[in-house]
Amino acid sequence: MGLLEAPQKKATKADVLAAIRSMHVLQIDTISVVARSPYLVLFSRLGHYDPNWLDELLAEGKLFEYWAHAACFLPIDDYPLYRTQQLALERYGFKRAPERLDRDAVGHLHLLDRIREEGAVRATDFEHDGGRKGNGWWDWKPDKLRLETLFTAGELMVARRENFHRIYDLRERVLPERLLNDSIALTHAALVRELSLRAVKAMGVVQARWIGDYFRHAAKTPQPHPDMLVDEGRLIRVDVEGWKLPGYVHWDHRHLLRRAQRNELHASRAALLSPFDPLVWDRERALASWDFDYRIECYTPAEKRKYGYFTLPVLVNGSLVGRADAKVHRAHKILELKALHLEPRSQSNWGLRDEVNGESLARALAEFAAWHGAQTLLIGRIVGRDLDKKSERLLRTNLLNSAARSLKAMVSEREAIK
């Protein structure tokens, strides 16, 4: 949703919820060199919107948090799927949760009693016994570990976030009453089937081996195999140019499939994507579908990074053309692109010298800056395998000038509205 064409209207709070429902998952990450990932994923699809809407939807109970592809915001109507997983406790090391509960039953019960009597809590409400010695969950203070264990087990939920910190409360005080009965849970077979269908629908066209990664619910070949779902009329098997394996499309997207087969789908959207965007989080899928070999390098030692700490994939009119090493200097209202790394094919077949694509990217950079509250855009360098210094300088100047004009107009327009 939202990556084929630019938004046709100003985003609303309902659009935020609709976008999450269409993806089914919105991955959470705390890195904030630009906007935090969940807010950025929504901006890439909706354009300018109020980030507070995401927090409000969580507090209003229209969303909840749990483990899916990773830690995610999820539509509340999908809760029965995750209650099934909570009751099974089989994924993401959840088998540890019963062990922790058994080893420290009294501590967990005391924590639940405290929350029941005193109300919702955050991890920072608790002291760390003996001081912090390292990093990671193994060094969490005991009550932080208890909070996360009870959250994983489904006894606690995130009621809201304050300054992006989780506020935990009892499940029965967060969930709508209609979802409190465990009869809503599915069988394991029904769960895997449903998640596979939703994964295909969310991704558009996929190979079988990518399906299980979307919700991290299955191995390389999910069961039932997608060919069985084709036989049942739930999926459509297709041949994709350049793929040795068949692709699968959800039956609900048959009208889009027909348009694609008639070459009637024309991408006209440029955007900077989060590294945790569903479009790129599966490295194999990004490589096979867009010839884009992407890996986030924030977990790579600085001296071994090739592109940058938190590079943003750059989408222009249906192609992933590069990655931007971006940083927002909030105090100075500056968006800095330390570098824009172009894919080799982008220089020959796409090229910033192409007026349509160049203007699309320039406007996307301006919109990105304006949404972050920046009034100035800086571009350090453009990097490409075949770019000489003169060509790089010309491309950077043209892109920067075009983006700066658009940004100035956007800032002026918003100042006038105020």
Short mmCIF file of C-alpha atoms in Angstrom, two decimals:
data_model
loop_
_atom_site.label_atom_id
_atom_site.label_comp_id
_atom_site.label_asym_id
_atom_site.label_seq_id
_atom_site.Cartn_x
_atom_site.Cartn_y
_atom_site.Cartn_z
CA MET A 1 0.00 0.00 0.00
CA GLY A 2 1.18 3.50 -0.84
CA LEU A 3 4.44 2.66 -2.64
CA LEU A 4 3.08 2.48 -6.19
CA GLU A 5 1.67 5.98 -6.43
CA ALA A 6 1.98 9.15 -4.37
CA PRO A 7 -0.86 9.82 -1.90
CA GLN A 8 -3.78 11.53 -3.55
CA LYS A 9 -5.08 13.22 -0.41
CA LYS A 10 -3.95 14.49 2.94
CA ALA A 11 -3.46 11.62 5.38
CA THR A 12 -5.86 11.09 8.28
CA LYS A 13 -5.63 9.05 11.45
CA ALA A 14 -7.85 6.43 9.82
CA ASP A 15 -5.30 6.14 7.00
CA VAL A 16 -2.59 5.25 9.53
CA LEU A 17 -4.69 2.36 10.82
CA ALA A 18 -5.57 1.28 7.29
CA ALA A 19 -1.89 1.22 6.30
CA ILE A 20 -1.02 -1.00 9.26
CA ARG A 21 -3.92 -3.30 8.48
CA SER A 22 -2.75 -3.66 4.89
CA MET A 23 0.78 -4.60 6.02
CA HIS A 24 -0.54 -6.54 9.05
CA VAL A 25 2.70 -5.70 10.90
CA LEU A 26 4.62 -2.52 11.65
CA GLN A 27 8.05 -3.33 13.03
CA ILE A 28 9.29 -1.35 16.03
CA ASP A 29 12.86 -0.10 16.35
CA THR A 30 14.30 2.61 18.57
CA ILE A 31 17.12 3.97 16.36
CA SER A 32 16.42 7.65 15.75
CA VAL A 33 19.07 9.18 13.47
CA VAL A 34 15.97 10.04 11.44
CA ALA A 35 12.40 9.33 12.58
CA ARG A 36 12.07 5.98 14.33
CA SER A 37 11.28 3.15 11.96
CA PRO A 38 7.52 2.66 12.53
CA TYR A 39 6.85 6.35 11.94
CA LEU A 40 9.07 6.34 8.85
CA VAL A 41 7.38 3.28 7.32
CA LEU A 42 4.04 5.08 7.60
CA PHE A 43 5.44 8.31 6.16
CA SER A 44 6.80 6.44 3.12
CA ARG A 45 3.24 5.33 2.35
CA LEU A 46 1.09 8.21 3.54
CA GLY A 47 3.21 11.30 3.10
CA HIS A 48 2.91 14.06 5.68
CA TYR A 49 0.95 12.88 8.74
CA ASP A 50 0.97 13.43 12.48
CA PRO A 51 3.20 10.80 14.18
CA ASN A 52 1.16 11.20 17.36
CA TRP A 53 -1.63 9.32 15.61
CA LEU A 54 0.30 6.06 15.92
CA ASP A 55 0.69 6.55 19.68
CA GLU A 56 -2.99 7.48 19.99
CA LEU A 57 -4.15 4.38 18.10
CA LEU A 58 -2.17 2.23 20.52
CA ALA A 59 -3.60 4.03 23.57
CA GLU A 60 -7.13 3.79 22.10
CA GLY A 61 -6.82 0.02 21.78
CA LYS A 62 -7.00 -0.08 17.98
CA LEU A 63 -3.45 -1.46 17.92
CA PHE A 64 -1.47 -3.69 20.24
CA GLU A 65 2.16 -4.74 20.53
CA TYR A 66 3.53 -8.23 20.25
CA TRP A 67 6.11 -10.37 18.47
CA ALA A 68 5.46 -11.00 14.77
CA HIS A 69 8.28 -10.51 12.25
CA ALA A 70 9.93 -8.89 15.27
CA ALA A 71 8.47 -6.57 17.92
CA CYS A 72 5.58 -4.95 16.06
CA PHE A 73 2.51 -2.77 16.26
CA LEU A 74 -0.42 -4.95 15.17
CA PRO A 75 -4.12 -4.38 14.42
CA ILE A 76 -6.21 -5.28 17.45
CA ASP A 77 -8.50 -7.41 15.29
CA ASP A 78 -5.52 -9.71 14.66
CA TYR A 79 -5.13 -10.44 18.38
CA PRO A 80 -6.65 -13.97 18.15
CA LEU A 81 -3.71 -15.02 15.93
CA TYR A 82 -1.20 -13.97 18.55
CA ARG A 83 -3.20 -15.32 21.47
CA THR A 84 -2.81 -18.68 19.74
CA GLN A 85 0.97 -18.19 19.82
CA GLN A 86 0.96 -17.02 23.43
CA LEU A 87 -0.85 -20.14 24.50
CA ALA A 88 1.62 -22.30 22.57
CA LEU A 89 4.74 -20.34 23.53
CA GLU A 90 6.75 -21.98 20.77
CA ARG A 91 8.29 -19.13 18.79
CA TYR A 92 11.16 -16.70 19.34
CA GLY A 93 12.51 -18.63 22.31
CA PHE A 94 9.14 -18.42 24.03
CA LYS A 95 9.83 -21.83 25.54
CA ARG A 96 12.02 -19.90 27.98
CA ALA A 97 9.00 -18.06 29.31
CA PRO A 98 7.49 -21.03 31.19
CA GLU A 99 10.96 -21.86 32.52
CA ARG A 100 11.40 -18.33 33.84
CA LEU A 101 7.92 -18.41 35.34
CA ASP A 102 8.67 -21.74 37.02
CA ARG A 103 12.05 -20.61 38.39
CA ASP A 104 10.68 -17.34 39.72
CA ALA A 105 6.98 -17.93 40.23
CA VAL A 106 6.79 -15.79 43.37
CA GLY A 107 8.57 -12.83 41.76
CA HIS A 108 6.24 -12.87 38.75
CA LEU A 109 3.15 -13.16 40.94
CA HIS A 110 4.32 -10.28 43.14
CA LEU A 111 4.85 -8.13 40.05
CA LEU A 112 1.38 -8.93 38.75
CA ASP A 113 -0.10 -8.11 42.17
CA ARG A 114 1.73 -4.78 42.25
CA ILE A 115 0.40 -3.82 38.81
CA ARG A 116 -3.09 -4.98 39.74
CA GLU A 117 -3.08 -2.83 42.89
CA GLU A 118 -0.99 0.19 41.84
CA GLY A 119 -1.65 0.41 38.11
CA ALA A 120 0.44 0.39 34.95
CA VAL A 121 4.24 0.49 35.15
CA ARG A 122 7.28 1.04 32.97
CA ALA A 123 10.64 -0.70 33.20
CA THR A 124 12.30 2.43 34.57
CA ASP A 125 10.07 2.22 37.65
CA PHE A 126 12.36 -0.54 38.95
CA GLU A 127 15.90 -0.43 40.30
CA HIS A 128 18.63 -2.68 38.93
CA ASP A 129 20.03 -4.89 41.69
CA GLY A 130 23.80 -4.47 41.88
CA GLY A 131 24.14 -2.03 38.99
CA ARG A 132 24.30 -2.61 35.27
CA LYS A 133 27.30 -4.62 34.05
CA GLY A 134 26.73 -5.24 30.35
CA ASN A 135 24.22 -5.13 27.51
CA GLY A 136 21.33 -7.23 26.28
CA TRP A 137 18.43 -9.06 27.89
CA TRP A 138 20.82 -11.12 30.07
CA ASP A 139 21.70 -7.94 31.94
CA TRP A 140 18.15 -6.68 32.39
CA LYS A 141 17.18 -5.86 35.93
CA PRO A 142 15.04 -8.69 37.39
CA ASP A 143 11.72 -6.87 37.13
CA LYS A 144 12.45 -5.80 33.56
CA LEU A 145 12.96 -9.46 32.70
CA ARG A 146 9.77 -10.33 34.55
CA LEU A 147 7.87 -7.66 32.62
CA GLU A 148 9.10 -9.02 29.30
CA THR A 149 8.37 -12.62 30.32
CA LEU A 150 4.83 -11.75 31.35
CA PHE A 151 4.41 -9.70 28.16
CA THR A 152 5.57 -12.66 26.05
CA ALA A 153 3.25 -14.99 27.94
CA GLY A 154 0.36 -12.60 27.29
CA GLU A 155 -0.36 -11.75 30.92
CA LEU A 156 0.77 -8.16 30.41
CA MET A 157 0.25 -5.89 27.41
CA VAL A 158 1.54 -2.49 26.36
CA ALA A 159 -1.24 -0.08 27.25
CA ARG A 160 0.47 2.93 25.67
CA ARG A 161 3.86 4.53 25.11
CA GLU A 162 5.21 7.70 26.67
CA ASN A 163 8.30 9.16 24.99
CA PHE A 164 8.44 5.80 23.23
CA HIS A 165 8.76 3.93 26.56
CA ARG A 166 6.40 1.02 27.04
CA ILE A 167 3.72 1.29 29.72
CA TYR A 168 2.67 -2.20 30.81
CA ASP A 169 -0.70 -3.16 32.26
CA LEU A 170 -2.76 -6.29 32.85
CA ARG A 171 -4.18 -7.95 29.75
CA GLU A 172 -7.73 -7.68 31.05
CA ARG A 173 -7.36 -3.90 31.46
CA VAL A 174 -5.99 -3.37 27.94
CA LEU A 175 -7.93 -5.76 25.70
CA PRO A 176 -11.52 -5.23 24.59
CA GLU A 177 -13.79 -7.58 26.47
CA ARG A 178 -14.70 -9.47 23.28
CA LEU A 179 -11.09 -10.68 23.00
CA LEU A 180 -10.56 -11.86 26.57
CA ASN A 181 -12.00 -15.34 26.10
CA ASP A 182 -9.34 -17.81 24.97
CA SER A 183 -11.87 -19.54 22.74
CA ILE A 184 -10.81 -16.98 20.12
CA ALA A 185 -7.53 -18.89 19.65
CA LEU A 186 -7.02 -20.92 16.48
CA THR A 187 -5.58 -24.37 16.03
CA HIS A 188 -1.91 -24.40 15.04
CA ALA A 189 -2.75 -25.60 11.52
CA ALA A 190 -5.34 -22.86 11.04
CA LEU A 191 -2.89 -20.26 12.37
CA VAL A 192 -0.09 -21.19 9.95
CA ARG A 193 -2.51 -21.27 7.04
CA GLU A 194 -3.94 -17.85 7.88
CA LEU A 195 -0.54 -16.25 8.39
CA SER A 196 0.70 -17.65 5.07
CA LEU A 197 -2.28 -16.20 3.22
CA ARG A 198 -1.84 -12.83 4.89
CA ALA A 199 1.87 -12.80 4.12
CA VAL A 200 1.25 -13.37 0.41
CA LYS A 201 -1.42 -10.69 0.34
CA ALA A 202 0.80 -8.17 2.10
CA MET A 203 3.81 -8.76 -0.17
CA GLY A 204 2.00 -8.81 -3.52
CA VAL A 205 3.90 -11.48 -5.44
CA VAL A 206 6.22 -13.90 -3.66
CA GLN A 207 8.17 -17.10 -3.95
CA ALA A 208 7.21 -19.90 -1.57
CA ARG A 209 10.42 -19.63 0.43
CA TRP A 210 9.72 -16.00 1.39
CA ILE A 211 6.31 -16.59 2.89
CA GLY A 212 7.40 -17.90 6.28
CA ASP A 213 9.69 -14.96 7.02
CA TYR A 214 6.99 -12.30 6.93
CA PHE A 215 5.50 -13.29 10.29
CA ARG A 216 8.40 -15.61 11.16
CA HIS A 217 5.76 -18.31 11.39
CA ALA A 218 7.20 -21.04 9.17
CA ALA A 219 10.38 -22.46 7.67
CA LYS A 220 11.43 -22.00 4.04
CA THR A 221 8.52 -24.12 2.82
CA PRO A 222 5.34 -23.34 4.79
CA GLN A 223 2.62 -25.91 5.27
CA PRO A 224 0.24 -26.09 3.63
CA HIS A 225 2.44 -25.54 0.57
CA PRO A 226 1.22 -22.57 -1.50
CA ASP A 227 0.43 -24.96 -4.38
CA MET A 228 -2.27 -26.47 -2.15
CA LEU A 229 -3.68 -22.99 -1.59
CA VAL A 230 -3.66 -22.50 -5.38
CA ASP A 231 -5.72 -25.68 -5.75
CA GLU A 232 -8.18 -24.29 -3.19
CA GLY A 233 -8.52 -21.04 -5.13
CA ARG A 234 -6.92 -18.88 -2.43
CA LEU A 235 -3.70 -18.13 -4.34
CA ILE A 236 -2.75 -17.72 -8.00
CA ARG A 237 0.48 -19.22 -9.33
CA VAL A 238 2.34 -17.02 -11.82
CA ASP A 239 5.55 -16.98 -13.82
CA VAL A 240 7.76 -13.96 -13.18
CA GLU A 241 10.40 -12.86 -15.65
CA GLY A 242 13.85 -13.55 -14.23
CA TRP A 243 12.64 -16.00 -11.58
CA LYS A 244 13.44 -19.69 -11.83
CA LEU A 245 10.75 -20.51 -9.28
CA PRO A 246 7.02 -19.76 -9.53
CA GLY A 247 5.47 -16.76 -7.85
CA TYR A 248 2.21 -16.59 -5.90
CA VAL A 249 -0.40 -13.85 -5.74
CA HIS A 250 -3.35 -13.65 -3.37
CA TRP A 251 -6.74 -14.18 -5.02
CA ASP A 252 -7.92 -10.79 -3.71
CA HIS A 253 -5.24 -9.13 -5.89
CA ARG A 254 -6.37 -10.76 -9.14
CA HIS A 255 -7.50 -7.39 -10.55
CA LEU A 256 -4.03 -5.92 -9.92
CA LEU A 257 -2.47 -9.01 -11.46
CA ARG A 258 -4.50 -8.53 -14.63
CA ARG A 259 -3.45 -4.88 -14.80
CA ALA A 260 0.19 -5.87 -14.35
CA GLN A 261 -0.09 -8.48 -17.10
CA ARG A 262 -1.48 -5.78 -19.40
CA ASN A 263 1.36 -3.44 -18.39
CA GLU A 264 -1.12 -1.00 -16.87
CA LEU A 265 0.58 -0.57 -13.47
CA HIS A 266 2.92 2.38 -13.64
CA ALA A 267 4.88 3.30 -10.53
CA SER A 268 5.10 7.01 -9.81
CA ARG A 269 6.25 7.12 -6.20
CA ALA A 270 9.60 8.19 -4.80
CA ALA A 271 10.39 7.71 -1.13
CA LEU A 272 13.14 7.02 1.37
CA LEU A 273 12.37 3.75 3.14
CA SER A 274 13.15 2.52 6.62
CA PRO A 275 15.65 -0.34 6.84
CA PHE A 276 12.85 -2.19 8.65
CA ASP A 277 10.28 -1.60 5.91
CA PRO A 278 8.53 -4.83 4.85
CA LEU A 279 9.62 -4.14 1.28
CA VAL A 280 13.30 -4.69 2.10
CA TRP A 281 13.58 -6.59 5.36
CA ASP A 282 13.95 -9.94 3.51
CA ARG A 283 17.35 -9.61 1.85
CA GLU A 284 16.74 -12.51 -0.54
CA ARG A 285 13.41 -11.07 -1.69
CA ALA A 286 14.87 -7.60 -2.24
CA LEU A 287 17.67 -9.07 -4.33
CA ALA A 288 15.41 -11.30 -6.45
CA SER A 289 12.64 -8.73 -6.93
CA TRP A 290 14.59 -5.48 -7.33
CA ASP A 291 18.20 -6.57 -7.82
CA PHE A 292 18.92 -4.72 -4.58
CA ASP A 293 21.37 -6.32 -2.17
CA TYR A 294 20.55 -4.61 1.11
CA ARG A 295 21.80 -5.14 4.62
CA ILE A 296 21.43 -2.73 7.50
CA GLU A 297 24.86 -1.94 8.93
CA CYS A 298 24.04 -0.46 12.34
CA TYR A 299 25.01 -3.81 13.86
CA THR A 300 28.26 -3.94 11.86
CA PRO A 301 31.47 -2.53 13.40
CA ALA A 302 32.09 0.97 12.07
CA GLU A 303 35.33 0.03 10.31
CA LYS A 304 33.54 -2.71 8.36
CA ARG A 305 30.58 -0.63 7.14
CA LYS A 306 30.36 -0.12 3.40
CA TYR A 307 27.53 2.40 3.18
CA GLY A 308 26.75 3.79 6.64
CA TYR A 309 25.18 3.23 10.04
CA PHE A 310 21.49 3.49 9.08
CA THR A 311 21.20 3.82 5.31
CA LEU A 312 17.73 4.28 3.86
CA PRO A 313 16.78 2.41 0.67
CA VAL A 314 15.77 4.89 -2.03
CA LEU A 315 12.66 4.00 -4.03
CA VAL A 316 12.03 5.90 -7.27
CA ASN A 317 9.17 4.99 -9.60
CA GLY A 318 9.20 1.28 -8.94
CA SER A 319 12.97 0.76 -8.64
CA LEU A 320 15.28 0.65 -5.64
CA VAL A 321 17.96 2.92 -7.04
CA GLY A 322 20.28 3.44 -4.09
CA ARG A 323 20.67 4.04 -0.38
CA ALA A 324 20.99 7.29 1.53
CA ASP A 325 23.17 7.71 4.62
CA ALA A 326 20.90 10.26 6.27
CA LYS A 327 20.82 12.08 9.58
CA VAL A 328 18.45 14.71 10.96
CA HIS A 329 20.07 17.45 13.04
CA ARG A 330 16.92 18.40 14.88
CA ALA A 331 18.29 21.31 16.91
CA HIS A 332 19.51 23.00 13.72
CA LYS A 333 16.59 21.89 11.49
CA ILE A 334 18.91 20.26 8.97
CA LEU A 335 18.56 17.03 7.00
CA GLU A 336 22.00 15.80 6.04
CA LEU A 337 22.66 13.16 3.42
CA LYS A 338 26.21 12.21 4.19
CA ALA A 339 26.20 10.15 1.02
CA LEU A 340 23.80 8.89 -1.63
CA HIS A 341 25.03 5.55 -2.96
CA LEU A 342 23.60 4.74 -6.39
CA GLU A 343 23.09 1.23 -7.67
CA PRO A 344 25.14 0.55 -10.83
CA ARG A 345 22.06 0.09 -13.01
CA SER A 346 20.71 3.41 -11.76
CA GLN A 347 23.58 5.27 -13.36
CA SER A 348 23.14 3.69 -16.78
CA ASN A 349 19.43 2.86 -17.04
CA TRP A 350 17.91 5.34 -14.62
CA GLY A 351 20.28 8.20 -13.85
CA LEU A 352 19.69 11.38 -11.90
CA ARG A 353 20.06 13.12 -15.22
CA ASP A 354 16.68 11.71 -16.21
CA GLU A 355 14.35 14.66 -15.61
CA VAL A 356 11.31 12.71 -14.40
CA ASN A 357 13.21 10.46 -12.00
CA GLY A 358 15.51 13.24 -10.83
CA GLU A 359 12.59 15.52 -10.01
CA SER A 360 10.76 12.67 -8.27
CA LEU A 361 13.72 12.00 -6.02
CA ALA A 362 14.32 15.69 -5.36
CA ARG A 363 10.72 16.15 -4.26
CA ALA A 364 10.92 13.02 -2.09
CA LEU A 365 13.99 14.42 -0.34
CA ALA A 366 12.22 17.73 0.21
CA GLU A 367 9.12 16.03 1.63
CA PHE A 368 11.28 13.87 3.87
CA ALA A 369 13.10 16.94 5.18
CA ALA A 370 9.93 18.97 5.69
CA TRP A 371 8.18 16.17 7.59
CA HIS A 372 11.18 16.00 9.93
CA GLY A 373 10.90 19.75 10.54
CA ALA A 374 14.10 20.48 8.62
CA GLN A 375 14.47 23.73 6.73
CA THR A 376 17.83 22.98 5.14
CA LEU A 377 19.04 20.02 3.09
CA LEU A 378 22.70 19.07 2.77
CA ILE A 379 24.08 16.43 0.39
CA GLY A 380 27.66 15.40 1.06
CA ARG A 381 28.39 13.26 -1.98
CA ILE A 382 26.88 10.96 -4.56
CA VAL A 383 28.71 7.67 -4.91
CA GLY A 384 28.54 5.50 -8.02
CA ARG A 385 30.79 2.93 -9.57
CA ASP A 386 31.18 4.80 -12.88
CA LEU A 387 30.78 8.40 -11.71
CA ASP A 388 33.80 10.65 -12.23
CA LYS A 389 34.22 13.74 -10.08
CA LYS A 390 32.75 16.11 -12.66
CA SER A 391 29.62 14.00 -13.20
CA GLU A 392 29.17 13.50 -9.46
CA ARG A 393 29.42 17.23 -8.83
CA LEU A 394 26.88 18.00 -11.56
CA LEU A 395 24.42 15.39 -10.33
CA ARG A 396 24.72 16.54 -6.73
CA THR A 397 24.25 20.19 -7.67
CA ASN A 398 21.17 19.51 -9.79
CA LEU A 399 19.58 17.27 -7.18
CA LEU A 400 20.33 19.62 -4.30
CA ASN A 401 19.07 22.72 -6.11
CA SER A 402 15.84 21.04 -7.16
CA ALA A 403 15.23 19.60 -3.68
CA ALA A 404 16.07 22.90 -2.00
CA ARG A 405 13.52 24.78 -4.14
CA SER A 406 10.82 22.26 -3.26
CA LEU A 407 11.74 22.34 0.43
CA LYS A 408 11.63 26.12 0.55
CA ALA A 409 8.16 26.10 -1.00
CA MET A 410 6.94 23.45 1.48
CA VAL A 411 8.32 25.31 4.48
CA SER A 412 6.75 28.57 3.29
CA GLU A 413 3.40 26.88 2.74
CA ARG A 414 3.36 25.39 6.21
CA GLU A 415 4.45 28.63 7.82
CA ALA A 416 1.57 30.36 6.03
CA ILE A 417 -0.89 27.78 7.36
CA LYS A 418 0.35 28.37 10.91
#
